XYZ file of C-alpha atoms in Angstrom:
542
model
C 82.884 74.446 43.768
C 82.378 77.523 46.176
C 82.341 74.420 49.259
C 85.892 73.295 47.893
C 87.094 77.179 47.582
C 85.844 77.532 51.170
C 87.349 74.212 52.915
C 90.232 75.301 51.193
C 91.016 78.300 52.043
C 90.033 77.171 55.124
C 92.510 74.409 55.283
C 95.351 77.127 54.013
C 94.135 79.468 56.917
C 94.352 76.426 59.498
C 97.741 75.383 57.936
C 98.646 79.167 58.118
C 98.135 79.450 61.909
C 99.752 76.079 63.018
C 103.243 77.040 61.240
C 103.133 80.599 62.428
C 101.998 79.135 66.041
C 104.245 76.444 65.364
C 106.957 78.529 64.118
C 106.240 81.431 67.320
C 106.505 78.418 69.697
C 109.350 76.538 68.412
C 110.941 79.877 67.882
C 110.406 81.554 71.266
C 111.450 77.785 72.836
C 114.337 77.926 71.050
C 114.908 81.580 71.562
C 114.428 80.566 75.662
C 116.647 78.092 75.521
C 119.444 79.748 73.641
C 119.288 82.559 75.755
C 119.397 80.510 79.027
C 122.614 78.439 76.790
C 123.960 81.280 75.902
C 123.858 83.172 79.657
C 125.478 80.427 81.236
C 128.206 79.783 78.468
C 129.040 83.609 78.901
C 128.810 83.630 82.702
C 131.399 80.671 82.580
C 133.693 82.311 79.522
C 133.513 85.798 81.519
C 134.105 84.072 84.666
C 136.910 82.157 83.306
C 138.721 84.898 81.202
C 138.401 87.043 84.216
C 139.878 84.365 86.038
C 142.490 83.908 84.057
C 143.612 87.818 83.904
C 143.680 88.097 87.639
C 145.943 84.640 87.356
C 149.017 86.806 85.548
C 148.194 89.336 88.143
C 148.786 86.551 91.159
C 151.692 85.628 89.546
C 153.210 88.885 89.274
C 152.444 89.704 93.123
C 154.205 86.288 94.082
C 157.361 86.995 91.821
C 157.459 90.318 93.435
C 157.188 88.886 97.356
C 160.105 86.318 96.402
C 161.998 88.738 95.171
C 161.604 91.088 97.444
C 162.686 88.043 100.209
C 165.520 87.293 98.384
C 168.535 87.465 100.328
C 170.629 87.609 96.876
C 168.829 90.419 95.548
C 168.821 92.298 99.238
C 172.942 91.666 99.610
C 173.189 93.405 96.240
C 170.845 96.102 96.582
C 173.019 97.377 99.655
C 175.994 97.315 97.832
C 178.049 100.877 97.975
C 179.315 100.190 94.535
C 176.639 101.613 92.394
C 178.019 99.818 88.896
C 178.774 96.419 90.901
C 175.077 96.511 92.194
C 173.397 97.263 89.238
C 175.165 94.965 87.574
C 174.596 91.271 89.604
C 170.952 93.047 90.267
C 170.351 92.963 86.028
C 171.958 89.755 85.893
C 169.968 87.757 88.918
C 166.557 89.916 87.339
C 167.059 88.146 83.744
C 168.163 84.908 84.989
C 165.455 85.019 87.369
C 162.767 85.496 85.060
C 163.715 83.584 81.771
C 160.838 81.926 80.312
C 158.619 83.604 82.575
C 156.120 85.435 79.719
C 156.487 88.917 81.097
C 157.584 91.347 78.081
C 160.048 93.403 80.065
C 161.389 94.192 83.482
C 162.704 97.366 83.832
C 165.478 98.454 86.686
C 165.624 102.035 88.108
C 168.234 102.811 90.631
C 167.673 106.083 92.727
C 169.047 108.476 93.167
C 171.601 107.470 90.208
C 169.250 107.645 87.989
C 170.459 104.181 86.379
C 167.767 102.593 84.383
C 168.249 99.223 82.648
C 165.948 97.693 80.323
C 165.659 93.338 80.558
C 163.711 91.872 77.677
C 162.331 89.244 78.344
C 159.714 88.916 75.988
C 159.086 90.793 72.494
C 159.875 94.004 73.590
C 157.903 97.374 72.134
C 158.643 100.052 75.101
C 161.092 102.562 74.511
C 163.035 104.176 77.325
C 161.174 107.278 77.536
C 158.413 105.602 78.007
C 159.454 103.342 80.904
C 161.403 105.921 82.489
C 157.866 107.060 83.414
C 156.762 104.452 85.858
C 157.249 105.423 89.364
C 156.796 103.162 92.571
C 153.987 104.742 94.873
C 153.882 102.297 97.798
C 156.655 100.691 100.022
C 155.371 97.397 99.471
C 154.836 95.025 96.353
C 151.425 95.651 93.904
C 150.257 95.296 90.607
C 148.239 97.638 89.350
C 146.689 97.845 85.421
C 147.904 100.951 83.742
C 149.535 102.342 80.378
C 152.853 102.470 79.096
C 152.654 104.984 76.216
C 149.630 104.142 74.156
C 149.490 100.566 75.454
C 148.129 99.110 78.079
C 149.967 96.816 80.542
C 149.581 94.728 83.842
C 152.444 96.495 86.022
C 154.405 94.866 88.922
C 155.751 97.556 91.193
C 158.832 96.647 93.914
C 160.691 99.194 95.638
C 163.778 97.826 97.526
C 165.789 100.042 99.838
C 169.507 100.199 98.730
C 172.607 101.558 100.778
C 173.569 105.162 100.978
C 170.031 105.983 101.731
C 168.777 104.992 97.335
C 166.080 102.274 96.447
C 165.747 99.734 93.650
C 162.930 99.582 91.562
C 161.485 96.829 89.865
C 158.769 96.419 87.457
C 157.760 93.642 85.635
C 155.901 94.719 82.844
C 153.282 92.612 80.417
C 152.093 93.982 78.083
C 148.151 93.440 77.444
C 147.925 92.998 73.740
C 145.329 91.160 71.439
C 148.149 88.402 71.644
C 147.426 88.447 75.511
C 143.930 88.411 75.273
C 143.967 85.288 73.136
C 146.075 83.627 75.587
C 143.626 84.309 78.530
C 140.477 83.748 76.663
C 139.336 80.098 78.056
C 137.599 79.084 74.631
C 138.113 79.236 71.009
C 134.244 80.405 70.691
C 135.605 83.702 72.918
C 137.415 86.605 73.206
C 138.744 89.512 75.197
C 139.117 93.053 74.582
C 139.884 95.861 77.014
C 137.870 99.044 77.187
C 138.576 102.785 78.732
C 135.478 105.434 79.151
C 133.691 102.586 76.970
C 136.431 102.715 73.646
C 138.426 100.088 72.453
C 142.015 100.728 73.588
C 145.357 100.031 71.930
C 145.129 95.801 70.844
C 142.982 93.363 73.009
C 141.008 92.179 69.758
C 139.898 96.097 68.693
C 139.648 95.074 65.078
C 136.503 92.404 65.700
C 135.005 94.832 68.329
C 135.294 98.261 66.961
C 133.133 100.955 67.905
C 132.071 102.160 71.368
C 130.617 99.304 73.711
C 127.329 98.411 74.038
C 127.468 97.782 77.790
C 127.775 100.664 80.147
C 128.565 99.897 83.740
C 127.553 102.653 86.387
C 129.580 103.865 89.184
C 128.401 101.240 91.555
C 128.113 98.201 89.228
C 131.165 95.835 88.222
C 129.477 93.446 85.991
C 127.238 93.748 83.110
C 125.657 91.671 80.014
C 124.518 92.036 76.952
C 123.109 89.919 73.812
C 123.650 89.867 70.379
C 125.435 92.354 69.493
C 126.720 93.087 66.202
C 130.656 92.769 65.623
C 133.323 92.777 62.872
C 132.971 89.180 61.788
C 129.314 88.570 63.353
C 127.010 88.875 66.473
C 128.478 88.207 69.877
C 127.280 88.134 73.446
C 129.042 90.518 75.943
C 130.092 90.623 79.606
C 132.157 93.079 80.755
C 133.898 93.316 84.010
C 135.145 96.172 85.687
C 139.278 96.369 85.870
C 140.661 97.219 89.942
C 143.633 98.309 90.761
C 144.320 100.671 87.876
C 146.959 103.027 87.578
C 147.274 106.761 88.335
C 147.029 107.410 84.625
C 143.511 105.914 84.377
C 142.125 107.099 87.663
C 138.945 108.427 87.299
C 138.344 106.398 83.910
C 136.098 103.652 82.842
C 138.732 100.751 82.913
C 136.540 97.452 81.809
C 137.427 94.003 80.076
C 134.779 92.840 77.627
C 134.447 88.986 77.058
C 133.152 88.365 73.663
C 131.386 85.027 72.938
C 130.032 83.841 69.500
C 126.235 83.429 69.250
C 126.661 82.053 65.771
C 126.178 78.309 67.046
C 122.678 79.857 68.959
C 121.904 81.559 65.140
C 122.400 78.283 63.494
C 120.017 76.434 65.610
C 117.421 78.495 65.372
C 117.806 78.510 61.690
C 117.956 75.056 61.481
C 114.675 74.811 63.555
C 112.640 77.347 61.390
C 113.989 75.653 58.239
C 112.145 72.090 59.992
C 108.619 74.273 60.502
C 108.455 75.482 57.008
C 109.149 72.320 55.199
C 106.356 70.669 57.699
C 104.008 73.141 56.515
C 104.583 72.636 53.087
C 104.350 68.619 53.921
C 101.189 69.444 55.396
C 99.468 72.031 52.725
C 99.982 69.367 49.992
C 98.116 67.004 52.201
C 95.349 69.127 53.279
C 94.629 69.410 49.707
C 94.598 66.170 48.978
C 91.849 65.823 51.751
C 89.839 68.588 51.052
C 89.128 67.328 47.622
C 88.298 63.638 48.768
C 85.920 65.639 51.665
C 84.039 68.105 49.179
C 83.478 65.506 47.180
C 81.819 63.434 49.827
C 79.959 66.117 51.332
C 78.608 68.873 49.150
C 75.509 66.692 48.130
C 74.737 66.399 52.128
C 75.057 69.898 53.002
C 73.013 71.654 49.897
C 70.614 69.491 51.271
C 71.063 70.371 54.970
C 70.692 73.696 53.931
C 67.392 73.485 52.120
C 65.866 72.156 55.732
C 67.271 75.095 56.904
C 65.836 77.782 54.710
C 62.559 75.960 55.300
C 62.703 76.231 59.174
C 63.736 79.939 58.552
C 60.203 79.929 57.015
C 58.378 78.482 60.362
C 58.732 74.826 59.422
C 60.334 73.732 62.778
C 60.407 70.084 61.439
C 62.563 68.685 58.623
C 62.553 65.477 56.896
C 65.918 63.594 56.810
C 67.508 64.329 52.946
C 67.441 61.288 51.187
C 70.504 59.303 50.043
C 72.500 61.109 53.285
C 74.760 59.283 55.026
C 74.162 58.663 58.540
C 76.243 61.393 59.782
C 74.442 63.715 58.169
C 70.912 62.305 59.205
C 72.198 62.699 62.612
C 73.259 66.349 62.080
C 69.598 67.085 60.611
C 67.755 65.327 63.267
C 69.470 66.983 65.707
C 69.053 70.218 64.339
C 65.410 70.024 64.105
C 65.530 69.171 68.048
C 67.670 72.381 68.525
C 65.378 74.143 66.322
C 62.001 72.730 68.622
C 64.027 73.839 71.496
C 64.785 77.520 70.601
C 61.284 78.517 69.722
C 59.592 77.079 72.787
C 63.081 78.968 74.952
C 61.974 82.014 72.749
C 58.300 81.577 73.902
C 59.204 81.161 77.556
C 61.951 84.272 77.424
C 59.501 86.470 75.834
C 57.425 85.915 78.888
C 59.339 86.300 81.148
C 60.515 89.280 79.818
C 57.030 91.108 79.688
C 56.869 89.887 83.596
C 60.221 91.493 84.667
C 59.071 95.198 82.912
C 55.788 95.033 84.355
C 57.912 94.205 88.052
C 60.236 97.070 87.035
C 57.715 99.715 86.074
C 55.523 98.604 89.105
C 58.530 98.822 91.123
C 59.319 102.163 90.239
C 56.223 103.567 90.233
C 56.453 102.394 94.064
C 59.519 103.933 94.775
C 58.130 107.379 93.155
C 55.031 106.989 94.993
C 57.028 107.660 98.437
C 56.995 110.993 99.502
C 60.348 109.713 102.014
C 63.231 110.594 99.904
C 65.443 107.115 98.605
C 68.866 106.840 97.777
C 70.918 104.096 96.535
C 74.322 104.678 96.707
C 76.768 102.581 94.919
C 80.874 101.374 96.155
C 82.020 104.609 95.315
C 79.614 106.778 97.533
C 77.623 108.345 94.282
C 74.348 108.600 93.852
C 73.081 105.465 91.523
C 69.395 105.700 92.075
C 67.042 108.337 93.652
C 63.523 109.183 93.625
C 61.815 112.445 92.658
C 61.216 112.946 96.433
C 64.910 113.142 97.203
C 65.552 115.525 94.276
C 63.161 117.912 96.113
C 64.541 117.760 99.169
C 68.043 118.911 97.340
C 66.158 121.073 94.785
C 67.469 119.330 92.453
C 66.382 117.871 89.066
C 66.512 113.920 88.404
C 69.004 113.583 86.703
C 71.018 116.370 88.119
C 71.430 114.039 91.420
C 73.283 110.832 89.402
C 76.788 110.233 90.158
C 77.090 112.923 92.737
C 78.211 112.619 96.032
C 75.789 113.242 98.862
C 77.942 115.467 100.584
C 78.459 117.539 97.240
C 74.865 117.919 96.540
C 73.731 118.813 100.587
C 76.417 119.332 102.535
C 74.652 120.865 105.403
C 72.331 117.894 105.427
C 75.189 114.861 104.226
C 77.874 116.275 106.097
C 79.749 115.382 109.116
C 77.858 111.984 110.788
C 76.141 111.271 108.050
C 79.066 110.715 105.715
C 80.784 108.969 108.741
C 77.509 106.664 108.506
C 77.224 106.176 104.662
C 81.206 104.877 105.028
C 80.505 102.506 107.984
C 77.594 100.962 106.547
C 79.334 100.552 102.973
C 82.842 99.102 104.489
C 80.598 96.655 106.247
C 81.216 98.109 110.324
C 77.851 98.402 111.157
C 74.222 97.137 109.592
C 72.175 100.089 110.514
C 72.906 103.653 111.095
C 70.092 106.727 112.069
C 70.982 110.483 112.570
C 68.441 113.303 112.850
C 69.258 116.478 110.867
C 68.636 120.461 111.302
C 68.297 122.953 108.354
C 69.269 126.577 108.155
C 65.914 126.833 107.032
C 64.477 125.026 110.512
C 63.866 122.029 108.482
C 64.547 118.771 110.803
C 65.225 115.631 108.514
C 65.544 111.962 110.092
C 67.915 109.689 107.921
C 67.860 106.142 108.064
C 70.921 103.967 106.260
C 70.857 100.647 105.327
C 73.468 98.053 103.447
C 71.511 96.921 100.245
C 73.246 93.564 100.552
C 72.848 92.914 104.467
C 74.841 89.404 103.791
C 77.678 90.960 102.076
C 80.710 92.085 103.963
C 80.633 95.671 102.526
C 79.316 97.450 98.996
C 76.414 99.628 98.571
C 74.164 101.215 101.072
C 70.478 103.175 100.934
C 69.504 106.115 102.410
C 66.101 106.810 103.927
C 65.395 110.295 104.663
C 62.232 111.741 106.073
C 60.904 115.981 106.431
C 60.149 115.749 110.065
C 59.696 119.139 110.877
C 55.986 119.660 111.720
C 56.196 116.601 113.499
C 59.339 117.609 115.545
C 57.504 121.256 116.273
C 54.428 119.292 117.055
C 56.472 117.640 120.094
C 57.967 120.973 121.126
C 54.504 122.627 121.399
C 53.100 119.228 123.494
C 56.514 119.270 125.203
C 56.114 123.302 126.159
C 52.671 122.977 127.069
C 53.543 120.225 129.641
C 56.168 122.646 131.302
C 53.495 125.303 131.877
C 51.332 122.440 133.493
C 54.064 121.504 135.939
C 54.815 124.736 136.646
C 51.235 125.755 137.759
C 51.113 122.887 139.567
C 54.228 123.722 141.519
C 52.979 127.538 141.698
C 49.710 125.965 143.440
C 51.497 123.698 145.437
C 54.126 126.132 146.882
C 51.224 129.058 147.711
C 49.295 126.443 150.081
C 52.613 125.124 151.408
C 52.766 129.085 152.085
C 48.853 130.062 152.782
C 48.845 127.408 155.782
C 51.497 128.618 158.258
C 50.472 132.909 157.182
C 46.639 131.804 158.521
C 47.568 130.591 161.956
C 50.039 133.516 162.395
C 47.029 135.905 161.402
C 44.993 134.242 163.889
C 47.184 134.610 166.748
C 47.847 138.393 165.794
C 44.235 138.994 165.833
C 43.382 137.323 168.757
C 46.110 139.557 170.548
C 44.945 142.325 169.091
C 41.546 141.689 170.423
C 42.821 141.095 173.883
C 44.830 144.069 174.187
C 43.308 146.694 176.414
C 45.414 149.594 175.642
C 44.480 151.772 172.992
C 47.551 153.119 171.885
C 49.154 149.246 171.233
C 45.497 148.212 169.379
C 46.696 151.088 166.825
C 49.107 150.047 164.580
C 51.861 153.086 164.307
C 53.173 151.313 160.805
C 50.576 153.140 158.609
C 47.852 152.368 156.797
C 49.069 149.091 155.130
C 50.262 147.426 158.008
C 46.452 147.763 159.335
C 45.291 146.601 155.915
C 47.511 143.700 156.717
C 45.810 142.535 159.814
C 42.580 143.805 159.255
C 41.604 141.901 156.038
C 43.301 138.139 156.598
C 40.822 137.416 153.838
C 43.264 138.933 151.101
C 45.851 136.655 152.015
C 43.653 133.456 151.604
């Protein structure tokens, strides 16, 4: 019975992972691909919408270049009659744009002051509120802006009228949630329009209320974002930045947010996680099934199997096959008796080899101690990895005091300078061997020797070799003094006969004139008693 608990729990465990992997996979594929699905379908609704916005805008830039061409609406603007030109101005401005969709056009004469309202479409302006639009530019634009509290694309034309007056035209439409249904390019979207990131007045405000999720910097003019909870469910959201707004939003946040259902993406998913549980369940009811037909079949077996093993646990490194096994089984035992064999004659061999690689180790070190040269291995950092007790002298330093320290921490007057210029080449790989010879404050002289400890490796770690030289280097400045005082005796000898030869002649030839001389007075010398020393006694001189 515990065999059938175990396979099946086992089986619920392996069920349990391959619908949660199952379910992770599927999901995050589906996930993937609804995301990829869902950026293009937003790209193209956004792109479209946006498309379509900028279309009434075209439209009301053309309307305004015809009209201001017109040669009707020119012959009336210069009219001196201010009634008779405001009059067959109203008349061609409403005839003109019937059936056009714009809400309202709205006529200002200046300096008059006459102001006519032309509905066109369902008019909500009032008067006061019109009479606020003023033309900036001498040429035609549309511009986004607000009327009131709504918002509005804006078709400015200012023609120039007799008596030195204009005419000003502006065809107004109003941008309402009616307006944004018209330009969204899908059932599946919609539009809204945004200032300083709040819904404004229409444009769909009742399905996106709240502040938007997307905020746009100064220098952006596009910007996405995913499932986001609405009014009626969760969208995904571009939102484009608005140009050409008026002076009454200058300075503002002007954006239009294209809203896209991700119910259809939801739904998919749904349907796909729905799929992985009901396979699971399919599967679990199976899985039982088996893992009573396999218990069945192969409890018998393994209590055997296991018997063989407790025996081997016991030294008995060879089982008999159980009886009544099936072949399988058989198999399994014979083979683990082979294993078994194997492992205690591996176990035999790694024991030995172990006992052989601490006797190498402690021989080794006892080697390395045994040096009274000081040894350092330093690793790819530059810190001290291995030393022996020699080197810790040298830095009078315990053992274990030297480990992971840099040389030039623990002796800088000794690791300083060349050395450490050394220790780098040799562990970045410039240069296989490097020698410098170092003085003491305390007229110690210290040879170091380094070497890479992998010569075939490009760079890593390096060793040091350092050796107390001293009372060999004063040995060689004693031998080296005392063959300086032997060359210079030599050269004192050398120069005195050089010297000697020449003084003897002139000393003869003094004497013999001396001797010849036979005045008395010139025989005695008149320079005192050391100048007759001098010739008297040649002798001295040799």
């Amino acid at each position: 019975m515990r065999l059938f608990t175990k396979t099946l729990l086992s089986f619920a465990a392996v069920i349990l992972f391959e619908s949660l992997f199952t379910a992770l996979f599927a999901t995050n594929t589906i996930e993937a691909t609804n995301r990829n699905d869902a950026r293009r379908e937003l790209e193209s609704e956004a792109r479209a919408t946006y498309d379509n916005f900028n279309a009434w805008k075209r439209r009301i830039w053309k309307d305004l270049i015809a009209l201001s061409k017109d040669e009707r609406v020119l012959s009336a603007a210069s009219l001196d009659n201010r009634s008779e030109r405001a009059t067959r101005i109203s008349r061609y401005l409403e005839r003109s744009f019937f059936r056009t969709g714009y809400d309202v056009v709205f006529l200002s004469i200046l300096p008059e002051g006459y102001t006519n309202i032309i509905p066109i479409g369902y008019n909500t302006f009032s008067l006061s509120d019109l009479q606020s639009l003023r033309s900036e530019r001498g040429q035609p634009y549309v511009e986004v802006g607000t009327i009131g509290h709504i918002m509005a694309i804006i078709g400015v034309l200012r023609i120039p009228a007799g008596s030195g007056g204009s005419v000003e035209v502006f065809i107004v439409k109003r941008v309402d949630r009616q307006f944004c249904e018209s330009i969204a390019s899908s059932r599946n979207a919609f539009c809204s329009f945004y200032v300083d990131g709040s819904p404004f007045d229409g444009g769909g405000a009742e399905a996106a209320s709240g502040t938007l999720p997307v905020a746009l910097s100064p220098q952006d003019s596009y910007g996405e974002a995913y499932r986001q909870s609405a009014a009626s469910g969760w969208y995904n959201i571009a939102v484009q930045r608005v140009p050409n707004v008026a002076a009454s939003l200058q300075g503002r946040s002007v954006v239009m947010a294209t809203f896209v259902s991700n119910l259809r993406y939801e739904n998919r998913l749904r349907s796909v996680r729905e799929i992985v549980i009901l396979v699971s369940a399919a599967t679990a009811v199976l899985m039982l099934l088996l893992s009573l037909v396999l218990t069945s079949n192969i409890t018998v077996p393994v209590r055997r199997l296991l018997g063989a093993m407790r025996r081997f646990q016991h030294g008995e490194y060879v089982a008999a096959s159980p009886e009544g096994s099936s072949v399988e089984i058989s198999e399994l035992l014979s083979g683990f008796n082979e294993m078994a064999a194997k492992l205690h004659q591996d176990r035999l061999s790694m024991d030995r080899y172990l006992k052989e690689i601490t006797f190498l180790n402690e021989y080794n070190e006892r080697v390395i101690e045994s040096i009274r040269s000081g040894i350092v291995v330093l690793n790819e950092a530059g810190l001290v990895q291995k030393a022996n007790a020699a080197f810790a002298a040298m830095v009078a330093k315990r053992p274990e005091e030297v480990y992971d320290r840099s040389l030039e921490l623990l002796e800088p007057e000794l690791f300083g300078g060349i050395v450490a210029e050394g220790i780098e080449d040799i562990r970045q790989g410039r240069t296989e061997l490097r020698g410098s010879v170092r003085r003491t404050r305390g007229r110690h002289v210290f040879e170091i020797k380094l070497y890479p400890l992998h010569p075939e490796s490009i760079s890593g770690p390096c060793i040091l070799v350092i050796d107390d030289v001293s009372r060999k280097m004063e040995l060689e400045e004693k031998i080296f003094q005392a063959e300086k005082l032997s060359s210079l005796s030599m050269l004192s000898a050398g120069v005195a006969h050089e010297i000697n030869n020449p003084l003897s002649s002139i000393m003869t030839h003094v004497q013999n004139l001396i001797f010849d001389e036979q005045d008395q007075e010139k025989q005695v010398s008149h320079l005192g008693p050391r100048f007759y020393v001098f010739f008297f006694r040649p002798s001295v001189l040799s």
